[in-house]
Short mmCIF file of C-alpha atoms in Angstrom, two decimals:
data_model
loop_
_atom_site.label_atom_id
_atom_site.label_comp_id
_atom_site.label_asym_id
_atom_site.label_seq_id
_atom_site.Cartn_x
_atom_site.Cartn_y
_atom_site.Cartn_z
CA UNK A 570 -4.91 62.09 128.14
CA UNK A 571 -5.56 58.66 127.43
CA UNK A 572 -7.19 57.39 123.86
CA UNK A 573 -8.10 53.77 122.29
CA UNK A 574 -8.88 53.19 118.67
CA UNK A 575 -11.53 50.76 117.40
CA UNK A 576 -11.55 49.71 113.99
CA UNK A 577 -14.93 49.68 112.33
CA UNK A 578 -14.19 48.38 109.05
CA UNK A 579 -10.82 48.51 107.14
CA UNK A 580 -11.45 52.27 106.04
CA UNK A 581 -12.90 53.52 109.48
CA UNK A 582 -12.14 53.57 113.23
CA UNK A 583 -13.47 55.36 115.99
CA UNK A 584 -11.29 56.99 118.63
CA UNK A 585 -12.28 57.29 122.57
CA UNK A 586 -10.39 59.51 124.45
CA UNK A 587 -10.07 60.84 128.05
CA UNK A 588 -9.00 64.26 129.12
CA UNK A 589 -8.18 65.22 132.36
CA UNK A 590 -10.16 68.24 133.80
CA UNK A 591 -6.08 69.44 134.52
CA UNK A 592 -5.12 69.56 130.61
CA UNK A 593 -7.99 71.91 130.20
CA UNK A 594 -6.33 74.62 131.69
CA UNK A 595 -4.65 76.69 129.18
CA UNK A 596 -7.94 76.53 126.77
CA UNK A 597 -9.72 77.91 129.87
CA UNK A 598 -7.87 80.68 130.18
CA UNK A 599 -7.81 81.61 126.84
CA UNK A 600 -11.65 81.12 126.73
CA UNK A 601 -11.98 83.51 129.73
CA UNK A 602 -9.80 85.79 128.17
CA UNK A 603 -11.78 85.68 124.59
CA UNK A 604 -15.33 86.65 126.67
CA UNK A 605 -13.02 89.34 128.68
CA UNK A 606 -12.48 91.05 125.42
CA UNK A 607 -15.76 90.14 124.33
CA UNK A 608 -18.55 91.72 126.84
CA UNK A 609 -18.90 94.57 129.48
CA UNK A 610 -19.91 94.63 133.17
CA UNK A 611 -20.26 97.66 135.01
CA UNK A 612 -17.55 98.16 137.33
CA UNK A 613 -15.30 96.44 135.50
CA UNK A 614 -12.51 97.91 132.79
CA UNK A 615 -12.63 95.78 130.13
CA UNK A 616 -10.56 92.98 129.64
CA UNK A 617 -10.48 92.95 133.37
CA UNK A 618 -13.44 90.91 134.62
CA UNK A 619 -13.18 88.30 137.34
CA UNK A 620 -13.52 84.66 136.14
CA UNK A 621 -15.59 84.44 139.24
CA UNK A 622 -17.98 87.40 137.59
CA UNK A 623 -17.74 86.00 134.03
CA UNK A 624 -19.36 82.66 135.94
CA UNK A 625 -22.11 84.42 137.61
CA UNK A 626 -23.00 87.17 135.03
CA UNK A 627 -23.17 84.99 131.78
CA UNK A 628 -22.62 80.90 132.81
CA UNK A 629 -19.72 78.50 133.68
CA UNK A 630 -21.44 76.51 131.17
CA UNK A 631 -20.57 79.35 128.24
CA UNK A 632 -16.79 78.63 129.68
CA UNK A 633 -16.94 75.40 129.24
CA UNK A 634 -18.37 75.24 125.66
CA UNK A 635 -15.49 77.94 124.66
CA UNK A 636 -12.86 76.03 126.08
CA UNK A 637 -14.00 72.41 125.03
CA UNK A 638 -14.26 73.97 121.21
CA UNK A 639 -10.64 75.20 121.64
CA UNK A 640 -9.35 71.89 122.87
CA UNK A 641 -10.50 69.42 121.24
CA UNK A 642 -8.44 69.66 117.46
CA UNK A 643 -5.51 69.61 119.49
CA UNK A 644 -6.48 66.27 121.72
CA UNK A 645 -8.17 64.87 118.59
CA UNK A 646 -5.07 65.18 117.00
CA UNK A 647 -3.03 64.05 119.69
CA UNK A 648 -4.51 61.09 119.69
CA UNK A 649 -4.45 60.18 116.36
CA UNK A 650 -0.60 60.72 115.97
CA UNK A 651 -0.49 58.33 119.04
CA UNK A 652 -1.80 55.47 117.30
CA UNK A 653 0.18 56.21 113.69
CA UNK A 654 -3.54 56.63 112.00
CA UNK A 655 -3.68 58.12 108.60
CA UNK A 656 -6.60 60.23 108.59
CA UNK A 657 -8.92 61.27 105.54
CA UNK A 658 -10.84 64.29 105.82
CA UNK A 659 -13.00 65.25 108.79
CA UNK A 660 -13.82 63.48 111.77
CA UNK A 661 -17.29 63.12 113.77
CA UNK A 662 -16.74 63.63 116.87
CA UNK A 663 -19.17 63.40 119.46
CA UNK A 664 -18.55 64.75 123.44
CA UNK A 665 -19.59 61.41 125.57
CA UNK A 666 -19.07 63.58 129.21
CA UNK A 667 -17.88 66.51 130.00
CA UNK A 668 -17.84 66.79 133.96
CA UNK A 669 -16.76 70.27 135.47
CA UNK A 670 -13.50 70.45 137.34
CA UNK A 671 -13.29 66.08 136.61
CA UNK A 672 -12.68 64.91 132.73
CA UNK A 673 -13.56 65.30 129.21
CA UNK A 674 -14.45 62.21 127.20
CA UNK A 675 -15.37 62.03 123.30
CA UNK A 676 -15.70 59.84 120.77
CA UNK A 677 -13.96 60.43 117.32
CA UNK A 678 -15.11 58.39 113.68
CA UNK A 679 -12.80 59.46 110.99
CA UNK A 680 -12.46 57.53 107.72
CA UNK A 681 -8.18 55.82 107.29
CA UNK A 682 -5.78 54.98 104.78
CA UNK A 683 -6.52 51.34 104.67
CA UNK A 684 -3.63 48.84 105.24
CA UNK A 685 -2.03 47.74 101.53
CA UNK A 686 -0.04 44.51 100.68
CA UNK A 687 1.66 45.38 97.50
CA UNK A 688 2.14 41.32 96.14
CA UNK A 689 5.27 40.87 93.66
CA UNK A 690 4.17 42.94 90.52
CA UNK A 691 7.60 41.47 88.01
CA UNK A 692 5.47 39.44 86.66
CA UNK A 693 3.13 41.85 84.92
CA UNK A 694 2.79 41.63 80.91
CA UNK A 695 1.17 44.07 79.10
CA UNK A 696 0.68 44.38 74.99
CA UNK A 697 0.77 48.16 73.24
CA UNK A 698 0.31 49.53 69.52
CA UNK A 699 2.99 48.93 67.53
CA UNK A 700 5.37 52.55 66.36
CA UNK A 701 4.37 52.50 62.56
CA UNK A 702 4.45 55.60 60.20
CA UNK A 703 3.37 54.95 56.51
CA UNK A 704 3.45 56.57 53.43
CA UNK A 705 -0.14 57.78 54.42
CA UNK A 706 0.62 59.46 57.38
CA UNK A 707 3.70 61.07 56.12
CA UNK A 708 1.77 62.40 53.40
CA UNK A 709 -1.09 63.24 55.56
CA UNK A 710 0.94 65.26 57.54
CA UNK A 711 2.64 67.56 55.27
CA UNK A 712 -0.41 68.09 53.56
CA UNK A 713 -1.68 69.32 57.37
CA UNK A 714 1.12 71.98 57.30
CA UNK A 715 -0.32 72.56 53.40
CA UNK A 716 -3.19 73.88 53.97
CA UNK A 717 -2.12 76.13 56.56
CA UNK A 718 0.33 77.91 53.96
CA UNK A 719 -3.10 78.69 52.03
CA UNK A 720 -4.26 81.78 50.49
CA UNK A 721 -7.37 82.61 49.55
CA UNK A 722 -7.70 84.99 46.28
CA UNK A 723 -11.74 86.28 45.78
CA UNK A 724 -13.83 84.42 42.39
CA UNK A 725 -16.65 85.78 41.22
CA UNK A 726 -19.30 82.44 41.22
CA UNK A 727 -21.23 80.43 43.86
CA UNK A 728 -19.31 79.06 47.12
CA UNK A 729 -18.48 75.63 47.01
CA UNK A 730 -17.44 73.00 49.34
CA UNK A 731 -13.74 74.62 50.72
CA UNK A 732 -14.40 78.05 50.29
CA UNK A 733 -13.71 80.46 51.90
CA UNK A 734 -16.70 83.00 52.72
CA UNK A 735 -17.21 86.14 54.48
CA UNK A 736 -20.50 86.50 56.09
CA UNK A 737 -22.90 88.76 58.24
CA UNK A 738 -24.91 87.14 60.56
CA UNK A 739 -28.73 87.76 62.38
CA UNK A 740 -30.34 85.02 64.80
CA UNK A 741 -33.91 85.61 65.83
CA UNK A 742 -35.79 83.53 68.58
CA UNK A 743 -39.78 83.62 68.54
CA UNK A 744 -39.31 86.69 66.35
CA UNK A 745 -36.74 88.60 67.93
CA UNK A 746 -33.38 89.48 66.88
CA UNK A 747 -31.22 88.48 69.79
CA UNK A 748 -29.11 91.85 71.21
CA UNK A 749 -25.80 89.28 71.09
CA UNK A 750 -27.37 87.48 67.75
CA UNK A 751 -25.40 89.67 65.53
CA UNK A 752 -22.37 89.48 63.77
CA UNK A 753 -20.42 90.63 60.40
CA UNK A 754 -17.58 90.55 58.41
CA UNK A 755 -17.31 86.54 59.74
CA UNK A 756 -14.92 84.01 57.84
CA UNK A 757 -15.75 80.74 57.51
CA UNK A 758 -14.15 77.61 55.44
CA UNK A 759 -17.45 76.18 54.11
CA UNK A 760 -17.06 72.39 55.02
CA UNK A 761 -14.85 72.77 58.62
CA UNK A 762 -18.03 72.40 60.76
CA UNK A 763 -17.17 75.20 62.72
CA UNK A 764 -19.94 77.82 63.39
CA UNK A 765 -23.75 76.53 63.51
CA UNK A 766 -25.36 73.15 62.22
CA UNK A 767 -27.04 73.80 58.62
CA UNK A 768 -24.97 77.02 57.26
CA UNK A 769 -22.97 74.71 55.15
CA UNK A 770 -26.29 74.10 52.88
CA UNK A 771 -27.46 77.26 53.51
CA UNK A 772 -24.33 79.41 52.07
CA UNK A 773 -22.98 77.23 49.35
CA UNK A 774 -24.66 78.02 46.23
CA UNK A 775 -24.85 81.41 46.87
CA UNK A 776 -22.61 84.37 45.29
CA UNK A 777 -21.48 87.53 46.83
CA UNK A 778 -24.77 89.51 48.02
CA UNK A 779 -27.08 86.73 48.25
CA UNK A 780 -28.93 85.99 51.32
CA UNK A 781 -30.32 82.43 53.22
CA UNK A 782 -32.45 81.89 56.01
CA UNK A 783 -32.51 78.47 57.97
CA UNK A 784 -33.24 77.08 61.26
CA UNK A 785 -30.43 76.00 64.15
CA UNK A 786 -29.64 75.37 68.07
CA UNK A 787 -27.61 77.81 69.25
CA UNK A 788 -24.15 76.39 71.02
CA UNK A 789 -23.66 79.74 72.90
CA UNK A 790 -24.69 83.08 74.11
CA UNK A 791 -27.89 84.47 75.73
CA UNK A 792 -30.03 81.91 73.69
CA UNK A 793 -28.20 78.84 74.15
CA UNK A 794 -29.70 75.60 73.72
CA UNK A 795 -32.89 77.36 71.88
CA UNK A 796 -33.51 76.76 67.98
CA UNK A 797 -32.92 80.16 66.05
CA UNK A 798 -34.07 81.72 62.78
CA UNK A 799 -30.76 82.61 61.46
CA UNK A 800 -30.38 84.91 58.17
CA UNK A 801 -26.52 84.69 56.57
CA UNK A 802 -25.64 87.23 53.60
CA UNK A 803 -22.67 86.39 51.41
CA UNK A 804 -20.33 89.68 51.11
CA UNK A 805 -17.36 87.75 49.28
CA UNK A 806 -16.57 84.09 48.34
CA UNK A 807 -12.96 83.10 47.77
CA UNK A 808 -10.99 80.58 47.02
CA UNK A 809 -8.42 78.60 48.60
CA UNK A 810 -5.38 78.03 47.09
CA UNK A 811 -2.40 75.45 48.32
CA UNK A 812 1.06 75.60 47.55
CA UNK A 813 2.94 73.46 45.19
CA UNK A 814 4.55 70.55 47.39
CA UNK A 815 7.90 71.51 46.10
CA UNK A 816 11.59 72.65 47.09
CA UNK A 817 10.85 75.81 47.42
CA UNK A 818 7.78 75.07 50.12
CA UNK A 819 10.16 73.10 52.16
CA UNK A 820 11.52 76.08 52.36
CA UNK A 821 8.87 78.19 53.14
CA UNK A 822 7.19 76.24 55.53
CA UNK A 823 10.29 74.70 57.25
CA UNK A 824 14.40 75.15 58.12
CA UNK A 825 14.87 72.37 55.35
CA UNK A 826 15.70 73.13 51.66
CA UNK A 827 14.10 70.28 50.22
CA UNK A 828 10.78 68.05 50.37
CA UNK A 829 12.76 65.23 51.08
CA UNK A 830 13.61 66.65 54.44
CA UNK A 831 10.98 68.37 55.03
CA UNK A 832 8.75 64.54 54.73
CA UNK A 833 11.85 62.35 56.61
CA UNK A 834 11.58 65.22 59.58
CA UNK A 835 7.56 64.73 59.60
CA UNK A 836 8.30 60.55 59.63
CA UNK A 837 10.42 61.54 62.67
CA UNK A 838 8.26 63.57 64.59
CA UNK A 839 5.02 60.99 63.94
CA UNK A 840 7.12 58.50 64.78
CA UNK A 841 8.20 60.81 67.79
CA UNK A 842 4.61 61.06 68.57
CA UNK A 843 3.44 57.09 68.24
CA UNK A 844 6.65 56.36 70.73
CA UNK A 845 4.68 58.86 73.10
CA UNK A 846 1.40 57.06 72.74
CA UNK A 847 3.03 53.99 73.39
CA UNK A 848 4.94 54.76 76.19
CA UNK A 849 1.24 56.43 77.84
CA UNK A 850 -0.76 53.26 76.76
CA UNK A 851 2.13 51.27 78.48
CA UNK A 852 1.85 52.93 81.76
CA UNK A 853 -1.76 53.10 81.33
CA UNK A 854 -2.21 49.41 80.90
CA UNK A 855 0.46 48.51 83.79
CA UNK A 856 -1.65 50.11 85.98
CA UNK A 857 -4.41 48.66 85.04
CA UNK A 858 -2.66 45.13 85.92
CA UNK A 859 -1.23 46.43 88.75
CA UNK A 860 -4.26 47.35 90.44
CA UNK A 861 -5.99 44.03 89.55
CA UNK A 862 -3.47 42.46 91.75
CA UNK A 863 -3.87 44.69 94.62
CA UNK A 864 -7.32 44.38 97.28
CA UNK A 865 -8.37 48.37 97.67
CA UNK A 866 -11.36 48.76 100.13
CA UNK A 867 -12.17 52.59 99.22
CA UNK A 868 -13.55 54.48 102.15
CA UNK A 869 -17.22 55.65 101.54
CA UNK A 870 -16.90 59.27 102.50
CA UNK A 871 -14.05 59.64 100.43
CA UNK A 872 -15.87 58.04 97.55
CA UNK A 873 -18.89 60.30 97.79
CA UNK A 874 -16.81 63.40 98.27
CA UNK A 875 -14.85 62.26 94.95
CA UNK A 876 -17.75 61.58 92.64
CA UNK A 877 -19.65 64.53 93.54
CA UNK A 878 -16.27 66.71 92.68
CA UNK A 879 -16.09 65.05 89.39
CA UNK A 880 -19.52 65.87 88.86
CA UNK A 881 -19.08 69.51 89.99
CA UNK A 882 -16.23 70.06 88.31
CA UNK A 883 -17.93 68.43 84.73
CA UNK A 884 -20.93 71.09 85.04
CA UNK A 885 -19.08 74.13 86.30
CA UNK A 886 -16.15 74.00 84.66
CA UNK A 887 -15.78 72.04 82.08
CA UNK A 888 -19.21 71.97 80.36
CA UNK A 889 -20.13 75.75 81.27
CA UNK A 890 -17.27 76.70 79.02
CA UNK A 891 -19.02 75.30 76.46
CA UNK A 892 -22.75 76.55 76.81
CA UNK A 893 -23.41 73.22 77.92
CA UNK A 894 -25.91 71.59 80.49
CA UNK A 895 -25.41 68.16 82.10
CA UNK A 896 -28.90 66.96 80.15
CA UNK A 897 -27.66 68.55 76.78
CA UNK A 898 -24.22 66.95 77.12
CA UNK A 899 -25.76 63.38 77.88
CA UNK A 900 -28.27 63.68 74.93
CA UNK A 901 -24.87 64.47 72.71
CA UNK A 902 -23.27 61.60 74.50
CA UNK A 903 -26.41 59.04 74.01
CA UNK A 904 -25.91 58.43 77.35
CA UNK A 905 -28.49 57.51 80.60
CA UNK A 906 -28.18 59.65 83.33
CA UNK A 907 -28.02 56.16 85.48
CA UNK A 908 -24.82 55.12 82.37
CA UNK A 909 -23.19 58.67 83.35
CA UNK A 910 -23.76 57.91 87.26
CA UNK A 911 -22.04 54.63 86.95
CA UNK A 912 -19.29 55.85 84.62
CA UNK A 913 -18.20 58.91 87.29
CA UNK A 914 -18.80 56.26 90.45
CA UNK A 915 -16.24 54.28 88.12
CA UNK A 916 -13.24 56.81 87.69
CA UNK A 917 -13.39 57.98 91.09
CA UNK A 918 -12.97 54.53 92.56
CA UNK A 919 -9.91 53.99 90.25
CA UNK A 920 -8.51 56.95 91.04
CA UNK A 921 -8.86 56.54 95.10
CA UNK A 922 -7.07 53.16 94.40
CA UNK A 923 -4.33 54.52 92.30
CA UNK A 924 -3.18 56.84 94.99
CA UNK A 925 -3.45 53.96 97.57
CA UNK A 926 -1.66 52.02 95.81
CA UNK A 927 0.89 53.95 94.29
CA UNK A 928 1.56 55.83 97.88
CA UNK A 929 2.22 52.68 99.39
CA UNK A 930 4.46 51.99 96.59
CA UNK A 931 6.49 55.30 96.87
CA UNK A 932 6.73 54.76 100.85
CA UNK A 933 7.78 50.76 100.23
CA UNK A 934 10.14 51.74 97.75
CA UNK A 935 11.41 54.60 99.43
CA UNK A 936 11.17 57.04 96.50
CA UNK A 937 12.15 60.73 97.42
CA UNK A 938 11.71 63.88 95.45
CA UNK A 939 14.14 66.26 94.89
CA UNK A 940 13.93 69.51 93.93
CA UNK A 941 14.61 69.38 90.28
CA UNK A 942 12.09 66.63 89.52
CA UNK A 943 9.30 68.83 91.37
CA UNK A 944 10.71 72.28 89.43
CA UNK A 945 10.33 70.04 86.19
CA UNK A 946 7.29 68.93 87.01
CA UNK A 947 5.95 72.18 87.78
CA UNK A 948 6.84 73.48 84.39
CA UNK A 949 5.00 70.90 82.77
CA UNK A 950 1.79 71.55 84.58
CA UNK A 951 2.14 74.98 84.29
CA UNK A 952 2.51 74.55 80.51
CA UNK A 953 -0.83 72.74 80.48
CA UNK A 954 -2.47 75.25 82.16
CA UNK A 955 -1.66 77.65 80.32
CA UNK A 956 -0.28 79.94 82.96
CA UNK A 957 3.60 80.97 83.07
CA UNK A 958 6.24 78.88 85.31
CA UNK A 959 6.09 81.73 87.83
CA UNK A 960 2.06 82.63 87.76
CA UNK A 961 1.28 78.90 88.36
CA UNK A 962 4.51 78.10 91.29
CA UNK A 963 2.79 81.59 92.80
CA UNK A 964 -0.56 79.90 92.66
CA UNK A 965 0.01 76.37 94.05
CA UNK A 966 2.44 78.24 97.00
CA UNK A 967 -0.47 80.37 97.85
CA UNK A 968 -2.88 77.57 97.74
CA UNK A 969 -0.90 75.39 99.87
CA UNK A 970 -0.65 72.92 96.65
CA UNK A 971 2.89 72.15 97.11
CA UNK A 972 2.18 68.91 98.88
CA UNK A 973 0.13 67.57 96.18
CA UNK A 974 2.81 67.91 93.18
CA UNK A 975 5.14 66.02 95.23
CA UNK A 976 2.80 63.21 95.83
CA UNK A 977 2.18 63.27 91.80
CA UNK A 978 5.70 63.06 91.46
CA UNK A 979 6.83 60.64 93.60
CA UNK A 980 3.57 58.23 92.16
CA UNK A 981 4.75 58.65 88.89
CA UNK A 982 7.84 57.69 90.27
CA UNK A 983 6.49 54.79 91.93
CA UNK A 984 4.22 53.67 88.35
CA UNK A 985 8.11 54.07 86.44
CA UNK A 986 9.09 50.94 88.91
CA UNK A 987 6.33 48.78 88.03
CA UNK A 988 6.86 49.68 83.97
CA UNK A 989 10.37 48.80 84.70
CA UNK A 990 9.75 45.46 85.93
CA UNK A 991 6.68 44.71 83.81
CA UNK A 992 6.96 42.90 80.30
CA UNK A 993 5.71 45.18 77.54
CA UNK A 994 5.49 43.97 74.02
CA UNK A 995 3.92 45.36 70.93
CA UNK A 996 1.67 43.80 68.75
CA UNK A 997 4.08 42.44 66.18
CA UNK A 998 5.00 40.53 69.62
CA UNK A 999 8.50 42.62 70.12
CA UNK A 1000 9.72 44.02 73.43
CA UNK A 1001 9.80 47.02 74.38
CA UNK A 1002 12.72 48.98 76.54
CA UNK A 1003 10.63 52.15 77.43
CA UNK A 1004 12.96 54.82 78.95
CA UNK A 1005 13.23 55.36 82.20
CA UNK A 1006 12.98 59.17 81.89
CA UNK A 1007 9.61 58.75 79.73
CA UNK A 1008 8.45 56.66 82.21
CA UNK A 1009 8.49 58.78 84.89
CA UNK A 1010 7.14 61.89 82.71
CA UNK A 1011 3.75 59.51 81.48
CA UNK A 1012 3.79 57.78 84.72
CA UNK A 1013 2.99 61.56 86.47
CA UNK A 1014 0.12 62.16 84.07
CA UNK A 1015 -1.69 58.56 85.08
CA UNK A 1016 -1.15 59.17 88.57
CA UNK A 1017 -2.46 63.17 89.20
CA UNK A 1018 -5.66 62.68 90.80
CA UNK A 1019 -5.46 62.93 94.78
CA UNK A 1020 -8.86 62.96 95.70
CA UNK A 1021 -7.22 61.03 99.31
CA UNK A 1022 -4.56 63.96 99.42
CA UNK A 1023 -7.02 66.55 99.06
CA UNK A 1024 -9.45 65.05 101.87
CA UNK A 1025 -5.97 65.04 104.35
CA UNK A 1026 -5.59 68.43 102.96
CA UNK A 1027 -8.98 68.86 105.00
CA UNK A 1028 -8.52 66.83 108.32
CA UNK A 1029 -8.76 68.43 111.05
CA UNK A 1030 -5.65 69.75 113.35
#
């Protein structure tokens, strides 16, 4: 076999390749043995057919086809490990000649990794929020954990604004009650926003055993999207209640026996929190630098592939949990469908570069991963997934997945050398010495998408 690549542009080449009619042979053979066990011709057992039969009773040219469709993965990817290519997704490939019992020639385009230059990235500056808890958000906070050591205790008046009311429910659309339009025995906190748009002014006022009517858009169900007739009966109001904010709800609420600790623990866990932030806004704005500096030509396949993913994954997924439609959720946006277009087209092309990049970081570096780091990284997707350690290491196994963690490991270990080097300061203008094992944990989070893994998850041989 003999091949030559021809680069198109910087993202594309086209391989040309000769076979030999010689190197055919084994796919032959296994192509006259697939039609063996395939037809019947009298006087024959099956399985046992002449290739000199199989030729004259159904085509050398059925053979060929068979045989070509066998071989050609395996020279295509032949080829391509010859010249050190790294491949993204499918190629074309398109059969030039194929002369029987002489040679095989076809043509290959595929879409590459381009060629990267990292420059020197030390020099990178970057400015974050500054770690500040006040008074406010101290007291904030515990006021948070407050109101979920509430009771409620039943009044006997009208339901005001942080009640807490249990309701029945009827929707009716054009006149009809709806069969999944019914509910009872519902608790709501008048004021939290939580079930439909306009029962807030339809319920407060009323005592136990009176009765509204008023109009909303369903978010969910059967009748989603669709403005309702909705009738809500009040069957009790209560009250809530708080706790005092003393000693003895420290101790309630908490290990600690006194406010005092129970407010310096909430400081440290805000402040916890803000070091968090800062350490994701740092990574996120290193990137941003980082990628300024770098030239990315983004392969147009790859592009296309990734924004209409993104897109897929936005109306399927994401927005049919919610009852949504793509038009409903740009209205609630107050965005163009041209705005959203631009937006996705946007992301994908920063994500495609941030793998690039950070690949050919990991491989100039020489970053490895070992098998803690991938365990612990495991755990934390798992975690955000909400599946078990063990339901979501089955899943990515039987998915063939494991690749892809360790390329969003070793990128976030690639992003924790650039942090490393870069300058980060806050905005009261001091420095910041971000750690290198929260670098590496934020870093993985800014460098998950592999829309370029997943499209050599799909190449061919």
């Amino acid at each position: 076999m003999k091949s030559a690549v021809e680069t198109l542009n910087p993202t594309r080449v086209r391989l040309t390749v000769e076979v030999p009619f010689e190197e055919l042979k084994d796919s032959l053979d296994a192509a006259y043995k697939k039609i063996n066990q395939q037809v019947t011709v009298k006087g024959f057992r099956k399985g046992k057919i002449p290739a000199r039969v199989i030729d004259q009773r159904f085509g050398r040219g059925a053979v060929l086809e068979e045989a070509v469709n066998d071989a050609l993965p395996k020279f295509y990817t032949d080829a391509v490990n010859e010249a050190e290519l790294s491949v993204l997704g499918q190629p074309e490939v398109d059969i030039t000649e194929l002369k029987d019992g002489e040679t095989l020639n076809f043509t290959a385009e595929v879409d590459i990794r381009p060629s990267i230059e990292i420059p020197d990235f030390s020099g990178i500056e970057v400015e974050v929020d500054a770690v500040e808890v006040t008074d406010e958000d101290v007291d904030k906070a515990v006021e948070e954990l407050r109101e979920r050591f509430a009771s409620t205790a039943p009044v006997e008046r009208a339901a005001e604004e942080g009640d807490v009311v249990t309701i029945d429910l009827q929707a009716k659309v054009d006149g009809e009650i709806l069969e999944d339009g019914v509910a009872d025995g519902v608790s709501y906190t008048i004021g939290s926003g939580e079930l439909l748009e306009g029962i807030d002014d339809a319920v407060k006022g009323l005592e136990a055993g009176g009765e509204a009517t008023f109009a909303s858009e369903l978010k969910g169900g059967s009748a989603a999207g669709k403005e309702a007739e909705v009738t809500v009966k009040v069957t009790q109001v209560a009250k809530r209640e708080l706790p005092e904010l003393d000693d003895e709800f420290a101790q309630l609420a908490s290990e600690f026996d006194t406010i005092e600790e129970l407010r310096a623990d909430s400081r440290k866990r805000l402040e916890n929190m803000k070091q968090y932030d800062q350490a994701t806004q740092a990574q996120e704005r290193v990137l941003e630098k980082l990628l300024d500096l770098v030239e990315v030509p983004v392969p147009e396949k790859l592009l296309e592939d990734e924004i209409n993913t993104r897109k897929h994954n936005l109306e399927h997924h994401q927005l049919g949990q919610m009852g949504l439609d793509l038009a409903k959720y740009l209205e609630i946006q107050g965005k163009s469908e041209e705005e959203f277009d631009a937006e996705t087209k946007e992301a994908a092309v920063k994500g495609i570069k941030t793998q690039f990049v950070l690949d050919e970081l990991v491989k100039q570096e020489k970053l490895n991963v070992n098998q803690e780091e991938l365990t612990e990284h495991l755990m934390r997707r798992a975690a955000s997934s909400g599946m078990s350690p063990d339901q979501f290491a089955q899943a990515v196994v039987e998915g063939g997945q494991v690749p892809l963690l360790v390329g969003e490991v070793a990128r976030g270990k690639a992003l924790a050398v650039v942090v490393e080097k870069a300058t980060v300061k806050d905005t009261n203008g001091e420095v910041i010495d971000l750690d290198d094992e929260e670098d590496e944990d934020t870093a993985e989070a800014s460098a998950e998408e592999t829309p370029a893994e997943s499209a050599e998850e799909k190449t061919e041989g």
